CSV table of C-alpha atoms in Angstrom, one decimal:
chain,number,residue,atom,x,y,z
A,1,PRO,CA,8.9,-6.2,-13.6
A,2,PHE,CA,12.5,-6.6,-12.5
A,3,ALA,CA,15.1,-6.8,-15.2
A,4,ARG,CA,16.2,-10.1,-13.6
A,5,GLU,CA,15.3,-12.5,-10.8
A,6,PRO,CA,17.4,-14.3,-8.2
A,7,GLU,CA,18.9,-17.5,-9.6
A,8,GLY,CA,16.4,-20.4,-9.4
A,9,CYS,CA,13.6,-18.1,-8.5
A,10,GLY,CA,10.2,-19.8,-8.3
A,11,GLY,CA,8.3,-16.5,-7.7
A,12,LEU,CA,6.2,-15.6,-4.7
A,13,GLY,CA,7.9,-15.8,-1.4
A,14,SER,CA,8.5,-12.8,0.8
A,15,VAL,CA,10.0,-9.3,0.1
A,16,ALA,CA,11.3,-6.5,2.2
A,17,VAL,CA,12.5,-3.0,1.2
A,18,SER,CA,15.0,-1.1,3.3
A,19,ALA,CA,13.8,2.1,5.0
A,20,ASP,CA,15.6,4.3,2.4
A,21,GLY,CA,14.4,2.2,-0.5
A,22,ALA,CA,17.9,1.3,-1.6
A,23,VAL,CA,17.7,-2.4,-0.9
A,24,VAL,CA,15.2,-5.0,-2.1
A,25,LEU,CA,15.5,-8.3,-0.2
A,26,TRP,CA,13.6,-11.2,-1.8
A,27,ALA,CA,13.2,-14.7,-0.4
A,28,PRO,CA,11.5,-16.4,-3.4
A,29,ARG,CA,10.1,-19.9,-3.5
A,30,ASP,CA,12.7,-22.6,-4.3
A,31,ALA,CA,15.7,-20.2,-4.3
A,32,ARG,CA,18.2,-18.6,-1.9
A,33,ALA,CA,17.1,-15.2,-0.6
A,34,ALA,CA,18.9,-12.5,-2.4
A,35,PHE,CA,19.2,-8.7,-2.3
A,36,SER,CA,19.4,-6.1,-5.0
A,37,ARG,CA,20.8,-2.6,-4.8
A,38,ASP,CA,20.0,-1.5,-8.3
A,39,GLY,CA,16.3,-2.0,-8.5
A,40,GLY,CA,16.3,-5.7,-9.6
A,41,LYS,CA,19.0,-5.5,-12.4
A,42,THR,CA,21.3,-7.8,-10.4
A,43,TRP,CA,20.9,-10.0,-7.3
A,44,THR,CA,23.3,-11.2,-4.7
A,45,VAL,CA,22.6,-14.1,-2.4
A,46,ALA,CA,22.2,-13.0,1.2
A,47,ASP,CA,24.7,-14.7,3.4
A,48,GLY,CA,23.4,-16.5,6.5
A,49,LEU,CA,19.8,-17.1,5.4
A,50,PRO,CA,18.7,-20.7,5.2
A,51,ALA,CA,18.6,-22.6,1.9
A,52,PRO,CA,15.3,-23.3,0.3
A,53,VAL,CA,13.4,-26.4,1.4
A,54,LYS,CA,10.9,-28.4,-0.6
A,55,SER,CA,7.4,-27.7,0.5
A,56,PRO,CA,3.9,-28.5,-0.9
A,57,ASP,CA,2.5,-26.1,-3.5
A,58,TRP,CA,-0.4,-25.2,-1.2
A,59,ALA,CA,1.9,-24.1,1.7
A,60,PRO,CA,3.0,-20.5,1.9
A,61,TRP,CA,6.8,-19.9,1.8
A,62,TYR,CA,8.4,-20.5,5.2
A,63,LEU,CA,10.9,-17.6,5.2
A,64,ARG,CA,9.3,-14.2,6.1
A,65,LEU,CA,11.1,-10.9,5.8
A,66,ALA,CA,10.8,-7.4,7.3
A,67,ALA,CA,12.7,-4.2,7.2
A,68,ASP,CA,13.4,-1.8,10.0
A,69,PRO,CA,11.3,1.3,9.3
A,70,VAL,CA,14.0,3.7,10.7
A,71,ASN,CA,17.4,2.2,10.2
A,72,PRO,CA,18.0,1.2,6.5
A,73,LYS,CA,20.9,-1.1,7.5
A,74,LYS,CA,18.6,-3.4,9.6
A,75,LEU,CA,16.5,-6.2,8.0
A,76,TYR,CA,14.9,-9.2,9.7
A,77,ALA,CA,13.9,-12.7,8.7
A,78,PHE,CA,11.7,-15.3,10.4
A,79,ASN,CA,12.5,-19.0,9.7
A,80,ALA,CA,9.0,-20.3,10.6
A,81,LEU,CA,10.0,-23.9,10.3
A,82,LYS,CA,12.6,-23.6,13.0
A,83,GLY,CA,11.1,-20.7,15.0
A,84,GLU,CA,14.3,-18.6,14.5
A,85,VAL,CA,14.7,-14.9,13.9
A,86,LEU,CA,17.7,-13.7,11.9
A,87,ARG,CA,19.0,-10.1,11.7
A,88,SER,CA,21.1,-8.2,9.3
A,89,GLU,CA,22.9,-4.9,10.2
A,90,ASP,CA,24.5,-4.3,6.8
A,91,GLY,CA,21.6,-3.9,4.5
A,92,GLY,CA,20.8,-7.5,3.9
A,93,ALA,CA,24.2,-8.7,2.9
A,94,HIS,CA,24.8,-10.9,6.0
A,95,PHE,CA,22.4,-12.4,8.5
A,96,GLU,CA,22.9,-14.0,11.9
A,97,VAL,CA,20.5,-15.9,14.1
A,98,SER,CA,19.4,-13.6,16.9
A,99,ALA,CA,16.6,-15.5,18.6
A,100,THR,CA,15.6,-19.2,18.7
A,101,ARG,CA,12.9,-19.5,21.4
A,102,LEU,CA,9.8,-19.1,19.1
A,103,ARG,CA,7.5,-21.9,18.2
A,104,PRO,CA,8.5,-23.8,15.0
A,105,ILE,CA,5.5,-23.8,12.7
A,106,PRO,CA,4.4,-27.0,10.8
A,107,GLU,CA,3.7,-26.7,7.0
A,108,TYR,CA,0.0,-26.8,7.4
A,109,GLU,CA,0.0,-23.7,9.6
A,110,LEU,CA,2.5,-21.6,7.7
A,111,GLN,CA,-0.3,-19.1,6.7
A,112,TYR,CA,-0.1,-17.8,10.3
A,113,ALA,CA,3.6,-17.0,10.2
A,114,SER,CA,4.6,-13.4,10.0
A,115,ILE,CA,7.2,-10.8,11.1
A,116,LYS,CA,6.5,-7.1,11.1
A,117,ALA,CA,8.4,-4.0,12.2
A,118,VAL,CA,6.5,-1.3,14.1
A,119,PRO,CA,6.3,2.0,12.2
A,120,ASP,CA,8.6,4.8,13.2
A,121,ARG,CA,10.4,2.7,15.9
A,122,GLU,CA,13.9,1.3,15.4
A,123,GLY,CA,14.3,-2.3,16.6
A,124,GLU,CA,10.7,-3.0,17.5
A,125,VAL,CA,9.8,-6.3,15.8
A,126,TRP,CA,6.7,-8.5,16.3
A,127,VAL,CA,6.2,-12.1,15.2
A,128,THR,CA,3.2,-14.5,15.0
A,129,THR,CA,3.5,-18.3,15.2
A,130,LYS,CA,-0.3,-18.9,15.5
A,131,MET,CA,0.0,-19.9,19.1
A,132,GLU,CA,2.1,-16.9,20.0
A,133,LEU,CA,2.3,-13.2,19.5
A,134,ALA,CA,5.9,-12.2,20.4
A,135,ARG,CA,7.5,-8.8,20.7
A,136,SER,CA,11.1,-7.7,20.5
A,137,SER,CA,12.3,-4.2,21.4
A,138,ASP,CA,16.0,-4.9,20.8
A,139,SER,CA,16.1,-5.6,17.1
A,140,GLY,CA,15.2,-9.3,17.4
A,141,LYS,CA,17.8,-10.2,20.0
A,142,SER,CA,15.1,-11.3,22.6
A,143,PHE,CA,11.4,-11.8,22.5
A,144,ARG,CA,8.6,-11.8,25.1
A,145,PHE,CA,5.1,-13.0,24.6
A,146,VAL,CA,2.4,-10.4,24.4
A,147,GLY,CA,-0.4,-10.1,26.9
A,148,LYS,CA,-3.0,-12.8,27.1
A,149,VAL,CA,-2.9,-13.7,23.4
A,150,GLN,CA,-3.5,-17.4,23.0
A,151,GLU,CA,-3.7,-17.5,19.2
A,152,ALA,CA,-2.5,-14.9,16.6
A,153,HIS,CA,-3.9,-15.5,13.2
A,154,GLY,CA,-2.9,-12.2,11.7
A,155,PHE,CA,-2.0,-8.7,13.0
A,156,GLY,CA,-1.0,-5.2,12.0
A,157,PHE,CA,-0.4,-1.7,13.2
A,158,GLY,CA,-2.4,1.5,13.0
A,159,ARG,CA,-2.5,5.1,14.2
A,160,ALA,CA,-1.9,5.5,17.9
A,161,ALA,CA,-5.0,6.2,20.0
A,162,PRO,CA,-5.4,9.7,21.4
A,163,GLY,CA,-3.0,10.2,24.3
A,164,GLN,CA,-0.9,7.2,23.3
A,165,ASP,CA,2.5,7.2,21.5
A,166,PHE,CA,2.6,3.5,20.5
A,167,PRO,CA,0.8,2.5,17.3
A,168,ALA,CA,-2.5,0.6,17.8
A,169,VAL,CA,-2.2,-3.1,17.4
A,170,TYR,CA,-4.9,-5.0,15.6
A,171,LEU,CA,-5.2,-8.8,16.0
A,172,SER,CA,-7.2,-11.6,14.6
A,173,GLY,CA,-7.0,-14.5,17.0
A,174,LYS,CA,-7.9,-15.7,20.5
A,175,VAL,CA,-7.5,-13.6,23.6
A,176,ASP,CA,-8.8,-14.7,27.1
A,177,ASP,CA,-10.5,-17.8,25.5
A,178,LEU,CA,-12.4,-15.5,23.1
A,179,VAL,CA,-12.0,-15.8,19.3
A,180,GLY,CA,-12.4,-12.5,17.4
A,181,PHE,CA,-10.8,-9.3,16.1
A,182,PHE,CA,-9.1,-7.2,18.7
A,183,ARG,CA,-7.4,-3.8,19.2
A,184,SER,CA,-4.8,-2.8,21.7
A,185,ASP,CA,-4.0,0.8,22.5
A,186,ASP,CA,-1.3,0.0,25.1
A,187,ALA,CA,1.3,-2.0,23.1
A,188,GLY,CA,-0.4,-5.3,23.8
A,189,LYS,CA,-0.9,-5.1,27.5
A,190,THR,CA,-4.7,-5.3,27.1
A,191,PHE,CA,-6.9,-6.0,24.1
A,192,VAL,CA,-10.5,-5.0,23.4
A,193,ARG,CA,-12.7,-7.0,21.0
A,194,ILE,CA,-13.9,-4.9,18.1
A,195,ASN,CA,-16.2,-7.4,16.4
A,196,ASP,CA,-19.1,-9.5,17.6
A,197,ASP,CA,-20.4,-13.0,17.2
A,198,ALA,CA,-22.5,-12.0,14.1
A,199,HIS,CA,-19.4,-10.6,12.4
A,200,GLN,CA,-16.6,-13.2,12.4
A,201,TYR,CA,-15.6,-12.8,8.7
A,202,GLY,CA,-14.4,-16.4,8.4
A,203,GLY,CA,-10.9,-15.5,9.7
A,204,ALA,CA,-8.0,-13.3,8.4
């Protein structure tokens, strides 16, 4: 347990840790996002991130965080309710809106919201909004939609396929009108379904 928590902390929320482990950034429920540089002994409000909003207990927290895996100064936030991505280049102390074109997500679909940084690649950030899988290669300044993905319920990265240098992308969602689990070995240009109709798993 941390020695202290951010003021007004309601627990839960989203957490990111900088690439060098020096900064913990926490967006807890019902409180302003804050960062700690001393392992949770003290917390400072992160400037530029949105204030907490009242949401139903059943809804996940709307502000999602990610840390660049290479540059410890870069951290990212996704305001799912507005469809905005924010970026910090000073270890979480200050954030600025960097992209605004993503789909705002209603409360009842917040479980689909996520932002993730690609392992070992500075500035490569991907976001899901359920109806979109979006990719940025410039630290969240601009996003483009990935392949023929029609719905993105959850995603992650794995070891690159033989002969490839970009991590494999795993997706639960809908591609080319087909619902299932998919893998891409070419950074989202094409996807191959890796489950079948008898193994749908109830979602992810």
